[in-house]
Amino acid sequence: MTVLVTGASGYVGAALIPRLQRAGLDVRAFARDPARVAAAGVRDVEVVRGDAVTGDGLDAALDGVDVAYFLIHSMETAAGGGDGFRSRDRRAAEQFARAAQAAGVRRVVYLGGLVPQTGAASAHLASRREVEEALAQAAPQTLALRASIVIGARSRSFRFLVRLVERVPVMPLPAWRSHRTQPIDGRDVLAFLQAGGVSEAVDGHLSLDIAGPDVVTYGELIARIRDALLLGRAPISLGFSLTPVASRVAAAIAGEDHALIGPLMEGLEGDLLPRDDRAAGLLGVRLHRLDAAIERALREWEAVEPLRGR
């Protein structure tokens, strides 16, 4: 079976490729810059250079492919304002769907984001849903996996939270501190993706919410990261939301690009929970608890870069 992994230099794509190779699959990678794929630690894989937004390289990358993973997100391109990242991601998904259909790809697997069950979705989460809809035209079988915060050493959202906890002596928590979510261990995300590429449970078009077993508020998640870092940070509860201002301040403190952090923090304005818990049983994935996920991610981070806590 020949498999294509797009977004191969990113956190998830770079970790998924060796898992698929160990499973005996013939893996091909797609990236704008093949050097970044090698820098991410990916070895012994054919890399096709291209750009999904323009469509360059997609036909060559998808030639002879049975299963394709769409792991392309361009949120950081929103720096110019408006919904730039939404239009880029939508164009990329449409180009990919056209090329995959023309190549006769049998299955497409996409990793997106959980969608709020009530209220309007943020621009970032609405974009993920638009991509999912565009990819439904890509192949006879499509699987969309929707996740909340991924706990992993290279996960941008997790790294942002860790840096924030490390660098802020007092933690001001706006009104969204009480909203709930279900973070998922990065290892479990990879297990879902690997299983989703070959499972007979995927027949036609399927959308599954994937989440860890622990339901926590965002305030509790920050507290658990703080405790794992062995840091004392007194929380201050604010009765109102500071998202527009706080996202810029938080991005500066954590050393992150506001173009990434702003859309992420917009998604905190309500509960972000899975619709059901059937994904693990359907795809045969055993889930890790949140504290174990945080501890594992921090250990992997410490192996290559010191942390201020611990």
PDB file of N, CA and C in Angstrom, residues 93 97 119-120 154 164 175 189 202 271 287 298:
ATOM      1  N   ALA A  93      -7.258  22.640   0.337  1.00  0.00           N
ATOM      2  CA  ALA A  93      -8.111  21.457   0.399  1.00  0.00           C
ATOM      3  C   ALA A  93      -8.782  21.197  -0.941  1.00  0.00           C
ATOM      4  N   ALA A  97      -8.216  17.921  -3.122  1.00  0.00           N
ATOM      5  CA  ALA A  97      -9.352  17.060  -3.456  1.00  0.00           C
ATOM      6  C   ALA A  97      -9.401  16.794  -4.962  1.00  0.00           C
ATOM      7  N   GLY A 119     -23.261  27.417  20.078  1.00  0.00           N
ATOM      8  CA  GLY A 119     -22.604  28.680  19.780  1.00  0.00           C
ATOM      9  C   GLY A 119     -21.821  28.625  18.486  1.00  0.00           C
ATOM     10  N   ALA A 120     -21.338  29.770  18.078  1.00  0.00           N
ATOM     11  CA  ALA A 120     -20.589  29.880  16.820  1.00  0.00           C
ATOM     12  C   ALA A 120     -19.150  29.413  17.003  1.00  0.00           C
ATOM     13  N   ARG A 154       6.148  18.712  20.642  1.00  0.00           N
ATOM     14  CA  ARG A 154       6.233  19.614  19.503  1.00  0.00           C
ATOM     15  C   ARG A 154       4.900  20.255  19.156  1.00  0.00           C
ATOM     16  N   LEU A 164       3.953  29.834  28.739  1.00  0.00           N
ATOM     17  CA  LEU A 164       3.180  30.817  29.491  1.00  0.00           C
ATOM     18  C   LEU A 164       3.283  30.537  30.990  1.00  0.00           C
ATOM     19  N   ALA A 175     -12.503  34.826  31.842  1.00  0.00           N
ATOM     20  CA  ALA A 175     -13.751  34.112  32.065  1.00  0.00           C
ATOM     21  C   ALA A 175     -13.747  32.717  31.442  1.00  0.00           C
ATOM     22  N   VAL A 189      -3.196  10.491  19.137  1.00  0.00           N
ATOM     23  CA  VAL A 189      -3.520  11.077  17.841  1.00  0.00           C
ATOM     24  C   VAL A 189      -2.852  10.265  16.726  1.00  0.00           C
ATOM     25  N   VAL A 202     -13.801   2.330   8.263  1.00  0.00           N
ATOM     26  CA  VAL A 202     -13.981   3.503   7.399  1.00  0.00           C
ATOM     27  C   VAL A 202     -14.501   3.027   6.047  1.00  0.00           C
ATOM     28  N   ASP A 271     -17.218  25.685  25.688  1.00  0.00           N
ATOM     29  CA  ASP A 271     -16.799  24.288  25.837  1.00  0.00           C
ATOM     30  C   ASP A 271     -16.400  23.721  24.479  1.00  0.00           C
ATOM     31  N   LEU A 287      -6.429   4.852  25.153  1.00  0.00           N
ATOM     32  CA  LEU A 287      -6.180   6.252  25.467  1.00  0.00           C
ATOM     33  C   LEU A 287      -5.336   6.426  26.724  1.00  0.00           C
ATOM     34  N   LEU A 298       6.592  16.522  28.504  1.00  0.00           N
ATOM     35  CA  LEU A 298       7.648  17.313  29.142  1.00  0.00           C
ATOM     36  C   LEU A 298       8.977  16.573  29.137  1.00  0.00           C
TER      37      LEU A 298
END
